[in-house]
mmCIF file with all atom_site columns, N, CA and C in Angstrom:
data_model
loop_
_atom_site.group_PDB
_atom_site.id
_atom_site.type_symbol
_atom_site.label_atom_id
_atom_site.label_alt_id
_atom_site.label_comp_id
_atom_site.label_asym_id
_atom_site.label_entity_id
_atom_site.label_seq_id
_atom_site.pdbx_PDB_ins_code
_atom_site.Cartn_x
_atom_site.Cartn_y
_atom_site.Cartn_z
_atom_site.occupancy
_atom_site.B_iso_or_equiv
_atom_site.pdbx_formal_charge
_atom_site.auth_seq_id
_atom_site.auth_comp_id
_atom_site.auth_asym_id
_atom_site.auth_atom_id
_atom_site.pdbx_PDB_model_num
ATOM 1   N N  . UNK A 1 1  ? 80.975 89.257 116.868 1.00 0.00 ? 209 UNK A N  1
ATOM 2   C CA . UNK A 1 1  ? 81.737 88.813 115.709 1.00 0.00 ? 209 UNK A CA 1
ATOM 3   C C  . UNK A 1 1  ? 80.762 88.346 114.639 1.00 0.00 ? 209 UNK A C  1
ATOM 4   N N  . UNK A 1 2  ? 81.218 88.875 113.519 1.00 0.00 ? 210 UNK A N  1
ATOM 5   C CA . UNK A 1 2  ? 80.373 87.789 112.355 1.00 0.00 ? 210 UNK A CA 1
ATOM 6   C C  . UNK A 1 2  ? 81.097 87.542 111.472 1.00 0.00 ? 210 UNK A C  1
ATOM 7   N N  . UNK A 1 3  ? 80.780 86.475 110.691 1.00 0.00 ? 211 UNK A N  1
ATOM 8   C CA . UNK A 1 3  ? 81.492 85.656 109.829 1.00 0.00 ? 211 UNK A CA 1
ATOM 9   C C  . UNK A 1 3  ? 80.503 84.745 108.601 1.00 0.00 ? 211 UNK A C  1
ATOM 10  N N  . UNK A 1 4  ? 80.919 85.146 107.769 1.00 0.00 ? 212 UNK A N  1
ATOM 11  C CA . UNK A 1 4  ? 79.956 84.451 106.473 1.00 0.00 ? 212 UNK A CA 1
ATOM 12  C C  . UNK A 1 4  ? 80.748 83.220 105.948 1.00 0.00 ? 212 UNK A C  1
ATOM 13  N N  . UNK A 1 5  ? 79.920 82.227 106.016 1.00 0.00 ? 213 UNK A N  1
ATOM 14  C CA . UNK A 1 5  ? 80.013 80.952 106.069 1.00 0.00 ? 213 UNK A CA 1
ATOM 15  C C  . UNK A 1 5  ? 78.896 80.091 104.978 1.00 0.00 ? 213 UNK A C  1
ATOM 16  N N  . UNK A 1 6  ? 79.693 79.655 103.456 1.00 0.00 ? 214 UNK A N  1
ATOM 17  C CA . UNK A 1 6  ? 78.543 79.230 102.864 1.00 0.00 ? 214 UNK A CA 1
ATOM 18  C C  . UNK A 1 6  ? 77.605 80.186 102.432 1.00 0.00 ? 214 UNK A C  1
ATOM 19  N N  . UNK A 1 7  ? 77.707 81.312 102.469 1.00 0.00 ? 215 UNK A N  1
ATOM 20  C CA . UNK A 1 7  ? 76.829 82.489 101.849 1.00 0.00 ? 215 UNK A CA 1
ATOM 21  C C  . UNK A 1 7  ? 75.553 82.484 103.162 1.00 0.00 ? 215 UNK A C  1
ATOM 22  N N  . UNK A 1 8  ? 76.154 82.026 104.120 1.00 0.00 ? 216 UNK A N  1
ATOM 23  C CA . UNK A 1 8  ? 75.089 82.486 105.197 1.00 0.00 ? 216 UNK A CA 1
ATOM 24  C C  . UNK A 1 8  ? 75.996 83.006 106.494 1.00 0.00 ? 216 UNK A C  1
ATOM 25  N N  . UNK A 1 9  ? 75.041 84.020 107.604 1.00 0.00 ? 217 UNK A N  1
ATOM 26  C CA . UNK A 1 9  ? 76.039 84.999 108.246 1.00 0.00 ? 217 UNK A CA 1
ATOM 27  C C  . UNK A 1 9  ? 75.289 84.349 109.177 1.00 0.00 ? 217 UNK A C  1
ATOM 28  N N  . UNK A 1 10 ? 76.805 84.638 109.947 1.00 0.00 ? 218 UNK A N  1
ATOM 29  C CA . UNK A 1 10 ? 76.372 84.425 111.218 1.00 0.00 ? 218 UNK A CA 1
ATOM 30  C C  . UNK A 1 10 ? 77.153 85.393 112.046 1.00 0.00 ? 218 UNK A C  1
ATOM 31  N N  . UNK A 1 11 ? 76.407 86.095 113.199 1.00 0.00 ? 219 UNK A N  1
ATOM 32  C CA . UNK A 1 11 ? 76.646 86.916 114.319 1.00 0.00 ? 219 UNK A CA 1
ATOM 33  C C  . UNK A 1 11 ? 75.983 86.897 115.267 1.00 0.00 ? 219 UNK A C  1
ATOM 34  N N  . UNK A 1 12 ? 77.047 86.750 116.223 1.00 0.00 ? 220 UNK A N  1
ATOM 35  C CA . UNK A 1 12 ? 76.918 86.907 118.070 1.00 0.00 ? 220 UNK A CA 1
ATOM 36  C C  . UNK A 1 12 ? 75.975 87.823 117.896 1.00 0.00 ? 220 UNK A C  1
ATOM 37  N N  . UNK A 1 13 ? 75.969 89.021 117.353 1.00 0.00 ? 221 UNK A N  1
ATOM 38  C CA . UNK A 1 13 ? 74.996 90.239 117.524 1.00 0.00 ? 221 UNK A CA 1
ATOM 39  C C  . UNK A 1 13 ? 73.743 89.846 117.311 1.00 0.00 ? 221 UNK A C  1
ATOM 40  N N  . UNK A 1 14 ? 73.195 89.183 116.897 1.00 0.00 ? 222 UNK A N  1
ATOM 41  C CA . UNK A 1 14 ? 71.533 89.184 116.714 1.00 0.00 ? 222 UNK A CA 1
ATOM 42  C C  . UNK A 1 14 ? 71.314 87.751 116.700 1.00 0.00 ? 222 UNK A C  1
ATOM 43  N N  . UNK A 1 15 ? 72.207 87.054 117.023 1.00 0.00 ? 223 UNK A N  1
ATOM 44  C CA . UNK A 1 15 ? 71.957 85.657 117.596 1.00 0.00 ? 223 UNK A CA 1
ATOM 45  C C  . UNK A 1 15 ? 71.475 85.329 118.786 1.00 0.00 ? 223 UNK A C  1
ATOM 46  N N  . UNK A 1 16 ? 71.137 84.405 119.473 1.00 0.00 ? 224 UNK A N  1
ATOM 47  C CA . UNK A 1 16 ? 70.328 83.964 120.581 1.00 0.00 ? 224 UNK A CA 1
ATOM 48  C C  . UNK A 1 16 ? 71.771 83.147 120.957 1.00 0.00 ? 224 UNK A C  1
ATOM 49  N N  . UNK A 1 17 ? 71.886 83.405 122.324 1.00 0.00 ? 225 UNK A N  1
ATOM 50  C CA . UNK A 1 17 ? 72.632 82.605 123.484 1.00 0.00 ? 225 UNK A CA 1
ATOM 51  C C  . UNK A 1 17 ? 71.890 81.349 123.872 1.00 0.00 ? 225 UNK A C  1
ATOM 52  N N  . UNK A 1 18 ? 72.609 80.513 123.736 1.00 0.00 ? 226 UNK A N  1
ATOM 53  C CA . UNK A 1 18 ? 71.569 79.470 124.153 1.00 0.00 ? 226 UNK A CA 1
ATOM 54  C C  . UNK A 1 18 ? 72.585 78.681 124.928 1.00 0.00 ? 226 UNK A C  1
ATOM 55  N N  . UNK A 1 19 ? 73.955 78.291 125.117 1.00 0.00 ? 227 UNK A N  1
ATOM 56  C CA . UNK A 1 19 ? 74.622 77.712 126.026 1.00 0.00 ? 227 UNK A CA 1
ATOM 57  C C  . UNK A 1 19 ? 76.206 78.289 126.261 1.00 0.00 ? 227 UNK A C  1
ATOM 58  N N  . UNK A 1 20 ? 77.090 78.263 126.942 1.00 0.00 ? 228 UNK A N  1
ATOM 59  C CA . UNK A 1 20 ? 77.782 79.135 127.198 1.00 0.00 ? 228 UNK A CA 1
ATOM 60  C C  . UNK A 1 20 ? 78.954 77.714 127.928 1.00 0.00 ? 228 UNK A C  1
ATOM 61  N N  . UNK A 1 21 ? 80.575 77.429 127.638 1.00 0.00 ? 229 UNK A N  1
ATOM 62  C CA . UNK A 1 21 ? 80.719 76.329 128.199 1.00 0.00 ? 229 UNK A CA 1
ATOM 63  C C  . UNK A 1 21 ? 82.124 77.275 128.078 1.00 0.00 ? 229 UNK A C  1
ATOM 64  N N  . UNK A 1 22 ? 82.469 77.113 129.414 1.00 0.00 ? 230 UNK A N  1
ATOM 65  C CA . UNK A 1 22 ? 84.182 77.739 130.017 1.00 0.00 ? 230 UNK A CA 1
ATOM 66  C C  . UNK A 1 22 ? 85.188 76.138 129.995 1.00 0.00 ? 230 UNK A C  1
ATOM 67  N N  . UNK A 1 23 ? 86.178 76.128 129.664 1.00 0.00 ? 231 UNK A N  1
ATOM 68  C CA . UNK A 1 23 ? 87.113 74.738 130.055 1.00 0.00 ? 231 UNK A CA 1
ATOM 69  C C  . UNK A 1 23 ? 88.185 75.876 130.659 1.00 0.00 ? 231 UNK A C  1
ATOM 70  N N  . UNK A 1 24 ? 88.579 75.288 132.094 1.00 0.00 ? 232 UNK A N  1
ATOM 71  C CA . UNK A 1 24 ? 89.888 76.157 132.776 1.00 0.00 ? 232 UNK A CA 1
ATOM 72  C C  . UNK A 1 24 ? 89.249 78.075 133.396 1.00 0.00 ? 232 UNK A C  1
ATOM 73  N N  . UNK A 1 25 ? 90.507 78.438 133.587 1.00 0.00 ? 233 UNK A N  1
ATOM 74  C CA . UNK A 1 25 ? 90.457 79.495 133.896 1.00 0.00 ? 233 UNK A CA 1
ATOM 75  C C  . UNK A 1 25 ? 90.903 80.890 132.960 1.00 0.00 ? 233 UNK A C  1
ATOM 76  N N  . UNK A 1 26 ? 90.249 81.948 133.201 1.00 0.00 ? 234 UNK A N  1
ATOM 77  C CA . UNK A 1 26 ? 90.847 83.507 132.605 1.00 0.00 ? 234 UNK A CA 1
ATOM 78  C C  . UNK A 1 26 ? 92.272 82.758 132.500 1.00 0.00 ? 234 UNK A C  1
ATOM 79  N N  . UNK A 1 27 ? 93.032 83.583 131.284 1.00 0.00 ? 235 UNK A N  1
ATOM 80  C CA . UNK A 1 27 ? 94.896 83.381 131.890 1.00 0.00 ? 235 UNK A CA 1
ATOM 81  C C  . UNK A 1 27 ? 95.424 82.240 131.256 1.00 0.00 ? 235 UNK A C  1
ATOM 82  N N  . UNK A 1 28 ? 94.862 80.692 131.413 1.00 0.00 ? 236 UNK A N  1
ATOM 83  C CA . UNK A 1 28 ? 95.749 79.807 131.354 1.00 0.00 ? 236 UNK A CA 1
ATOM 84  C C  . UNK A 1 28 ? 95.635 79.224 129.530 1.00 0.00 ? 236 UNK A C  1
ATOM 85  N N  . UNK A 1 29 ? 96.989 79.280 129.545 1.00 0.00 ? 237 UNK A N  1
ATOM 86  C CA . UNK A 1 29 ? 97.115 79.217 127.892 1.00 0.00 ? 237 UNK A CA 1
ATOM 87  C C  . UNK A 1 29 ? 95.800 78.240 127.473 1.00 0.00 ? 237 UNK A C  1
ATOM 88  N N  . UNK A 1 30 ? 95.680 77.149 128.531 1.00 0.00 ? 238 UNK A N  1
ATOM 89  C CA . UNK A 1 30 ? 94.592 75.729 127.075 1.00 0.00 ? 238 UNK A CA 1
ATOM 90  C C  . UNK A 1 30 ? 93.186 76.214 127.917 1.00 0.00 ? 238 UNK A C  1
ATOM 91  N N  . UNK A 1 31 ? 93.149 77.090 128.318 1.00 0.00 ? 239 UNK A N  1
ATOM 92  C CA . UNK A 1 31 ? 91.572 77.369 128.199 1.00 0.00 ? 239 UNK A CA 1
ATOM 93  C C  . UNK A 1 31 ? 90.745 77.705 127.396 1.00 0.00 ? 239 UNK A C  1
ATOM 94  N N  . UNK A 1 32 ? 89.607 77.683 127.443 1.00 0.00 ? 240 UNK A N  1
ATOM 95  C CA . UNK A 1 32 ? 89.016 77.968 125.852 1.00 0.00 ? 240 UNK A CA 1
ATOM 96  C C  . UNK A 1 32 ? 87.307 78.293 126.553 1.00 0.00 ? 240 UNK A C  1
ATOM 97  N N  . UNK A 1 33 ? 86.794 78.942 125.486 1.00 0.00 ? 241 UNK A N  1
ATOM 98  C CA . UNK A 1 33 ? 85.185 78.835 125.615 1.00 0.00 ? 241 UNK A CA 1
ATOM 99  C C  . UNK A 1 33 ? 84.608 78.814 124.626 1.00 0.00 ? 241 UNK A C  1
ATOM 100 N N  . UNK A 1 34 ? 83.449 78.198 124.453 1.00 0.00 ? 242 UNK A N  1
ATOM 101 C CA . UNK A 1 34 ? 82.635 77.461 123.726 1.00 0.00 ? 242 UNK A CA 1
ATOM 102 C C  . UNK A 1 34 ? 81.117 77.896 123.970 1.00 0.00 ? 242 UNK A C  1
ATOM 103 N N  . UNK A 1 35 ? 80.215 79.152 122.693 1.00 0.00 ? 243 UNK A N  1
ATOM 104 C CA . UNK A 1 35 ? 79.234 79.446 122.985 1.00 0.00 ? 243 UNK A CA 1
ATOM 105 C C  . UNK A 1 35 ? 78.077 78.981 121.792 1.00 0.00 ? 243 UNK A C  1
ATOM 106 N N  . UNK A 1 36 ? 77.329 78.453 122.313 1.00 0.00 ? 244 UNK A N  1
ATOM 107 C CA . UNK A 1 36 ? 76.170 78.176 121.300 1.00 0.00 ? 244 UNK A CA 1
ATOM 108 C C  . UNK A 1 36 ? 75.115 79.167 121.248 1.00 0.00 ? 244 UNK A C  1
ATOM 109 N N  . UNK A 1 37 ? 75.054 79.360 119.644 1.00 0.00 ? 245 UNK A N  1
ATOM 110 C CA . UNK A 1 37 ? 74.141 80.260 119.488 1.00 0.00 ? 245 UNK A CA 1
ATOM 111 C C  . UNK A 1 37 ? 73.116 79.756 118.402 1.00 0.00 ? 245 UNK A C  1
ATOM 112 N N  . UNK A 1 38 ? 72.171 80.285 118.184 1.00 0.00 ? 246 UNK A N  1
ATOM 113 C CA . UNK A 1 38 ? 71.349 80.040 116.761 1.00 0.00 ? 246 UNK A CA 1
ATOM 114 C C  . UNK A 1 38 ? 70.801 81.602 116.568 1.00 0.00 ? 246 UNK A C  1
ATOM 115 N N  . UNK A 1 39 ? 70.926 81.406 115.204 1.00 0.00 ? 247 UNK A N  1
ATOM 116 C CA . UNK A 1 39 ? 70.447 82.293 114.495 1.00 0.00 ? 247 UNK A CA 1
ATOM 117 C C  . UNK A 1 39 ? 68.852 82.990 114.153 1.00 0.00 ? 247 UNK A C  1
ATOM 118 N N  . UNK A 1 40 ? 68.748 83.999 114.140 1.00 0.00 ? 248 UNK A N  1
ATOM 119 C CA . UNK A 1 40 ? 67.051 84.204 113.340 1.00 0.00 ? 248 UNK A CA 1
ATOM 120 C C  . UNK A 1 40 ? 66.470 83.453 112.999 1.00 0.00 ? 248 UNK A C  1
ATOM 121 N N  . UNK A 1 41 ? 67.201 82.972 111.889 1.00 0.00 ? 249 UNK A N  1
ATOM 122 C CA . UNK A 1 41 ? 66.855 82.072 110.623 1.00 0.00 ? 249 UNK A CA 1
ATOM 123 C C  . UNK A 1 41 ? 67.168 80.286 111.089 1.00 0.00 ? 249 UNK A C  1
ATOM 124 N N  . UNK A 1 42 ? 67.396 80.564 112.905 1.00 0.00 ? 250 UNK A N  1
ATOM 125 C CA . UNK A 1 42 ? 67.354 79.071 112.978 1.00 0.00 ? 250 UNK A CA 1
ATOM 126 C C  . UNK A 1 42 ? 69.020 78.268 112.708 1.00 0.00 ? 250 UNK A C  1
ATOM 127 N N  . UNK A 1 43 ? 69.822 78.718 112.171 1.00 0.00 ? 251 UNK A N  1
ATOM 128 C CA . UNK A 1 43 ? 70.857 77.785 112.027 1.00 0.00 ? 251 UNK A CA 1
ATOM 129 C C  . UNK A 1 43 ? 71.497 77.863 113.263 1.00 0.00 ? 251 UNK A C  1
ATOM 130 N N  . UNK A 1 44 ? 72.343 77.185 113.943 1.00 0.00 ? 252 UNK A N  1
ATOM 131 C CA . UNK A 1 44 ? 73.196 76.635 115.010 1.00 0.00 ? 252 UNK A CA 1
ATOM 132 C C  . UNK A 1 44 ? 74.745 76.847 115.006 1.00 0.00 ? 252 UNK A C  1
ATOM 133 N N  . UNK A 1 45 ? 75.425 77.773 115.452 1.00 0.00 ? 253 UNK A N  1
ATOM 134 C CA . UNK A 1 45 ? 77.035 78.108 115.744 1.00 0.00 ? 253 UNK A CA 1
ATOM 135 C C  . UNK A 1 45 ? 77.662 77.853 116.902 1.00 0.00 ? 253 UNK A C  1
ATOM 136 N N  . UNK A 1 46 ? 79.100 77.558 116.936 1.00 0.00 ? 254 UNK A N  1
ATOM 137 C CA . UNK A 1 46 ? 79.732 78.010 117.838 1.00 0.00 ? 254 UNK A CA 1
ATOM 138 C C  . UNK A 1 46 ? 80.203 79.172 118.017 1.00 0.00 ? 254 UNK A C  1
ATOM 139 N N  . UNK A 1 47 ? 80.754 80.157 118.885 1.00 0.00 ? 255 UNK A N  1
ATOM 140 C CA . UNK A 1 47 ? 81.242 80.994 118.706 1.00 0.00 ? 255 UNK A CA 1
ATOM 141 C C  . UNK A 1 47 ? 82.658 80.599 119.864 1.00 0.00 ? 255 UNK A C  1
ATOM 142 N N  . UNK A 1 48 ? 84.085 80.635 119.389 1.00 0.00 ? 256 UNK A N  1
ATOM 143 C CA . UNK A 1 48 ? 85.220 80.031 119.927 1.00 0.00 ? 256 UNK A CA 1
ATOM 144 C C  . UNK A 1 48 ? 86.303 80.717 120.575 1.00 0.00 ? 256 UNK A C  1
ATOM 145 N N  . UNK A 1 49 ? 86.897 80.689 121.141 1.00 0.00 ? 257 UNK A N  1
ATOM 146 C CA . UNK A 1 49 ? 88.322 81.296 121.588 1.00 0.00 ? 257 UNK A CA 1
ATOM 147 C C  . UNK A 1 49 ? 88.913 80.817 123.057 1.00 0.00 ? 257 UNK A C  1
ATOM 148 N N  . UNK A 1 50 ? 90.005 81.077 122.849 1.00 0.00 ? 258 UNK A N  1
ATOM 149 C CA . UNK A 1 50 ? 91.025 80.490 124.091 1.00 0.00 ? 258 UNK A CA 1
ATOM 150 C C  . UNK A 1 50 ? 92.445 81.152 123.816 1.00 0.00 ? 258 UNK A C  1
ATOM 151 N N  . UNK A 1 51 ? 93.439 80.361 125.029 1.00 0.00 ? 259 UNK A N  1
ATOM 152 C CA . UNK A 1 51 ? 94.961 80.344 124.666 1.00 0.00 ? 259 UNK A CA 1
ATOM 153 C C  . UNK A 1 51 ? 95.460 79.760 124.051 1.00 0.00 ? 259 UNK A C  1
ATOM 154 N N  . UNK A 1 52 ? 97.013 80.107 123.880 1.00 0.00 ? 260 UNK A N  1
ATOM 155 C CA . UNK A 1 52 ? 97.612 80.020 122.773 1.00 0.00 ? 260 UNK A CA 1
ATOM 156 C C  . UNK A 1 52 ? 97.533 78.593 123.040 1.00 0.00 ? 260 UNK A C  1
ATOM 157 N N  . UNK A 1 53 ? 97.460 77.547 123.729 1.00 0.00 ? 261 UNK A N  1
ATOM 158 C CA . UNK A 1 53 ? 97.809 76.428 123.562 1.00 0.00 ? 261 UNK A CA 1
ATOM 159 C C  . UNK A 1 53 ? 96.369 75.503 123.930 1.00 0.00 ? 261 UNK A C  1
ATOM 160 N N  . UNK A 1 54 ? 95.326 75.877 123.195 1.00 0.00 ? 262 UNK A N  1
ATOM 161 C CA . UNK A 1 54 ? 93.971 75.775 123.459 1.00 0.00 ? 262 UNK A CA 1
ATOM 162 C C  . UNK A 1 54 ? 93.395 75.151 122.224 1.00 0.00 ? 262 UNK A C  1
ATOM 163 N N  . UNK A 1 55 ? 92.456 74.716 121.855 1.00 0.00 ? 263 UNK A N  1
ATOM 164 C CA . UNK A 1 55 ? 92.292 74.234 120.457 1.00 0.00 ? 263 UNK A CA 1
ATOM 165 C C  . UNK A 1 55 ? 91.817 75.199 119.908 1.00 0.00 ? 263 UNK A C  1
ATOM 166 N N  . UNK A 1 56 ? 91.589 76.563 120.291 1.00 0.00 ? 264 UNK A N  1
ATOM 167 C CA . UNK A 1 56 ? 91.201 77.615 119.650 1.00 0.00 ? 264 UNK A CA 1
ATOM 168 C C  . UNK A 1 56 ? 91.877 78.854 119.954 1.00 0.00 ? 264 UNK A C  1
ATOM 169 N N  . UNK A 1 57 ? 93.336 78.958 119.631 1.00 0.00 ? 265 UNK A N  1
ATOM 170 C CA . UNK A 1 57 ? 93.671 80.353 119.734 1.00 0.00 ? 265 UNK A CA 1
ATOM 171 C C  . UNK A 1 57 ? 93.586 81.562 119.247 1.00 0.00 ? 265 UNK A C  1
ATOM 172 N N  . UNK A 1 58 ? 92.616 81.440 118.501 1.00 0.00 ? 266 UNK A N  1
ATOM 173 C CA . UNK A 1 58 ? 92.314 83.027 117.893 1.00 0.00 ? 266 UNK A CA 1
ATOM 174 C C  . UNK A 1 58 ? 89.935 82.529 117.452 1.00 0.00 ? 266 UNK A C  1
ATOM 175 N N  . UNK A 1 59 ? 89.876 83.493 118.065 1.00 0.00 ? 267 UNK A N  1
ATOM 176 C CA . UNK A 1 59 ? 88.550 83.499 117.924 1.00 0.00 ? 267 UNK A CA 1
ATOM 177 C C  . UNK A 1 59 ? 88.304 83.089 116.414 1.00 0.00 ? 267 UNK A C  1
ATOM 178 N N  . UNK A 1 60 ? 87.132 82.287 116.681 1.00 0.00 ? 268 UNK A N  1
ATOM 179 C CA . UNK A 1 60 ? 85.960 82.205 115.051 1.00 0.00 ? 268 UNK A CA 1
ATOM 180 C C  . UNK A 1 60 ? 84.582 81.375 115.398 1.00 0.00 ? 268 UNK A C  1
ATOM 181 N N  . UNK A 1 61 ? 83.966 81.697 114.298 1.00 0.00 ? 269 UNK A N  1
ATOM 182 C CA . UNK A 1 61 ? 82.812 81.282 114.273 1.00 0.00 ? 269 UNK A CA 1
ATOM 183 C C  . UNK A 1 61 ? 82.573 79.725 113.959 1.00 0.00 ? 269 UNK A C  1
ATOM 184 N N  . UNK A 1 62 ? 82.079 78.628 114.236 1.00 0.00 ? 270 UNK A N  1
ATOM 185 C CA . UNK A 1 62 ? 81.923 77.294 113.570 1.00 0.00 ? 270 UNK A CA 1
ATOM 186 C C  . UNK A 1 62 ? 80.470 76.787 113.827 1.00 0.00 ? 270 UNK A C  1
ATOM 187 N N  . UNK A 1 63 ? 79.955 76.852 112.086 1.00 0.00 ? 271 UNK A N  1
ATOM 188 C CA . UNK A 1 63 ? 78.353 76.088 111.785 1.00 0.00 ? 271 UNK A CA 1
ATOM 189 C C  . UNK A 1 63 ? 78.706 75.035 112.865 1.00 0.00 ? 271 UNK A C  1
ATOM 190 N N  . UNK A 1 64 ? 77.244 74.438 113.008 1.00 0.00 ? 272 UNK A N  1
ATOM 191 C CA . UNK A 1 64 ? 77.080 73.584 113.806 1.00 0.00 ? 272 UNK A CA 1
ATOM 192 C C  . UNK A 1 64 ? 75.875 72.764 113.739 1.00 0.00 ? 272 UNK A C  1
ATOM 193 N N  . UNK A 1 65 ? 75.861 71.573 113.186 1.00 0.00 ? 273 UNK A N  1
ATOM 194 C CA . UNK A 1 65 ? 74.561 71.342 112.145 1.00 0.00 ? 273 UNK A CA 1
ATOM 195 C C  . UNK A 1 65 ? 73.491 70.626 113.230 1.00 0.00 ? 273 UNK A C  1
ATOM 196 N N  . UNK A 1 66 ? 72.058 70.718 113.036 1.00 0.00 ? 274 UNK A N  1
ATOM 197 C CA . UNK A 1 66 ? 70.978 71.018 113.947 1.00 0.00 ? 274 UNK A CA 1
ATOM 198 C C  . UNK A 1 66 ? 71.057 69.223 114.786 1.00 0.00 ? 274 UNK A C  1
ATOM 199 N N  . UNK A 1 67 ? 71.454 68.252 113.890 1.00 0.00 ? 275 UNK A N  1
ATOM 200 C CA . UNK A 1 67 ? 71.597 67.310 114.153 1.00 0.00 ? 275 UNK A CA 1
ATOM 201 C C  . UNK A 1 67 ? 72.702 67.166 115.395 1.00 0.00 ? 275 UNK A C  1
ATOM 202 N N  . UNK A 1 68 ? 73.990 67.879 115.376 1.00 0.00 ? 276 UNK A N  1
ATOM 203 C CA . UNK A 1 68 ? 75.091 67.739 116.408 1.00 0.00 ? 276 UNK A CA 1
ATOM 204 C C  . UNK A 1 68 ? 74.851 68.405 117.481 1.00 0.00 ? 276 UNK A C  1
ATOM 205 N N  . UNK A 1 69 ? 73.477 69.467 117.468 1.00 0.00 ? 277 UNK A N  1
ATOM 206 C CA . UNK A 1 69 ? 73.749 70.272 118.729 1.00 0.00 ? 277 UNK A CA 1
ATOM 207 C C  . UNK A 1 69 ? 73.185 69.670 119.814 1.00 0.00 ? 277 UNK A C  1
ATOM 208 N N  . UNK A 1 70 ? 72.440 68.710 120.124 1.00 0.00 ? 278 UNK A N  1
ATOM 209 C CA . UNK A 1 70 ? 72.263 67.544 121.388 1.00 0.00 ? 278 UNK A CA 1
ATOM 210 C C  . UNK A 1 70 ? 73.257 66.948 121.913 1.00 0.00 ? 278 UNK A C  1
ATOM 211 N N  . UNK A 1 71 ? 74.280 66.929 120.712 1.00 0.00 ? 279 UNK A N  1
ATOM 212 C CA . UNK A 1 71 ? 75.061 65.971 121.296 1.00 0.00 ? 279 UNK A CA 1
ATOM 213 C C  . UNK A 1 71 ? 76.144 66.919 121.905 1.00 0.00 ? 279 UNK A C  1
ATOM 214 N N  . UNK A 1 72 ? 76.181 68.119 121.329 1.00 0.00 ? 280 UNK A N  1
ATOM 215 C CA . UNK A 1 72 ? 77.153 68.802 121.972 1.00 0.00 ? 280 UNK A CA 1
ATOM 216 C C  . UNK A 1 72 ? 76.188 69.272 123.011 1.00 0.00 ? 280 UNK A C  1
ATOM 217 N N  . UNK A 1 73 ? 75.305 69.379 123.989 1.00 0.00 ? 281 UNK A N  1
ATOM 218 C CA . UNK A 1 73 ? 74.517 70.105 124.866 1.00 0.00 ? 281 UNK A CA 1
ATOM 219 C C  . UNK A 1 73 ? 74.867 69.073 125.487 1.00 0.00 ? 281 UNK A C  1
ATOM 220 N N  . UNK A 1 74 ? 74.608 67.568 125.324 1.00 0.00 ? 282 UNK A N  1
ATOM 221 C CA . UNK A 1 74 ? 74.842 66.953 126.297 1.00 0.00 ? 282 UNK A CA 1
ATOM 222 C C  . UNK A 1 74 ? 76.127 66.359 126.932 1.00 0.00 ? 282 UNK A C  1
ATOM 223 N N  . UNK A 1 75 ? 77.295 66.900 126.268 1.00 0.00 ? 283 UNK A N  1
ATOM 224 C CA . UNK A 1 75 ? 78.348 66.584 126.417 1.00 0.00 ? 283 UNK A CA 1
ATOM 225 C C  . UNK A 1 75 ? 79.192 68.311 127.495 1.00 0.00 ? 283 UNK A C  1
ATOM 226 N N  . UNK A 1 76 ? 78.448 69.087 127.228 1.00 0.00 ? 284 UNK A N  1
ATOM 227 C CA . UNK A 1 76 ? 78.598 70.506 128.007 1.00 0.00 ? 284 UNK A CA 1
ATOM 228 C C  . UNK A 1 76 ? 77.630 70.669 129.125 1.00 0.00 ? 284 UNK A C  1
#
C-alpha cells in the first residue's frame, strides 16, 4: 500500500519491516494488526487493518513520529 501523507510517501513496498504486532485472531471482527515500518528516507509508519469492529476497519497508512516509536515498541 502507499499513501502520501504531507507531500511525503510512504509504502509497504520499499519500506523496511521492522515490527509486526497481531491483537486476536484471523476472523474475529476486533482484531487488528499493527506493522512498523520506516522508510528509505528514515521516516516511521504504521501500516493498519482489522475487523469491522476493530479500531481499524479498513486498511491505512499512519506517520509515526521518530520520538513515539519506543514507546510504541515497548508497549508491542
Amino acid at each position: 500500500m502507499k499513501k502520501i501523507i504531507c507531500k511525503k510517501e510512504y509504502d509497504t513496498e520499499t519500506a523496511t519491516l521492522i515490527k509486526k504486532y497481531t491483537y486476536s485472531s484471523f476472523g474475529d471482527p476486533a482484531g487488528y494488526e499493527e506493522i512498523l515500518f520506516q522508510t528509505p528516507a528514515g521516516l516511521y509508519f504504521l501500516y493498519v487493518r482489522g475487523g469491522e469492529a476493530s479500531p481499524y476497519p479498513t486498511e491505512d497508512i499512519l506517520r509515526l513520529a521518530k520520538a513515539k516509536v519506543n514507546d510504541w515498541l515497548d508497549t508491542h
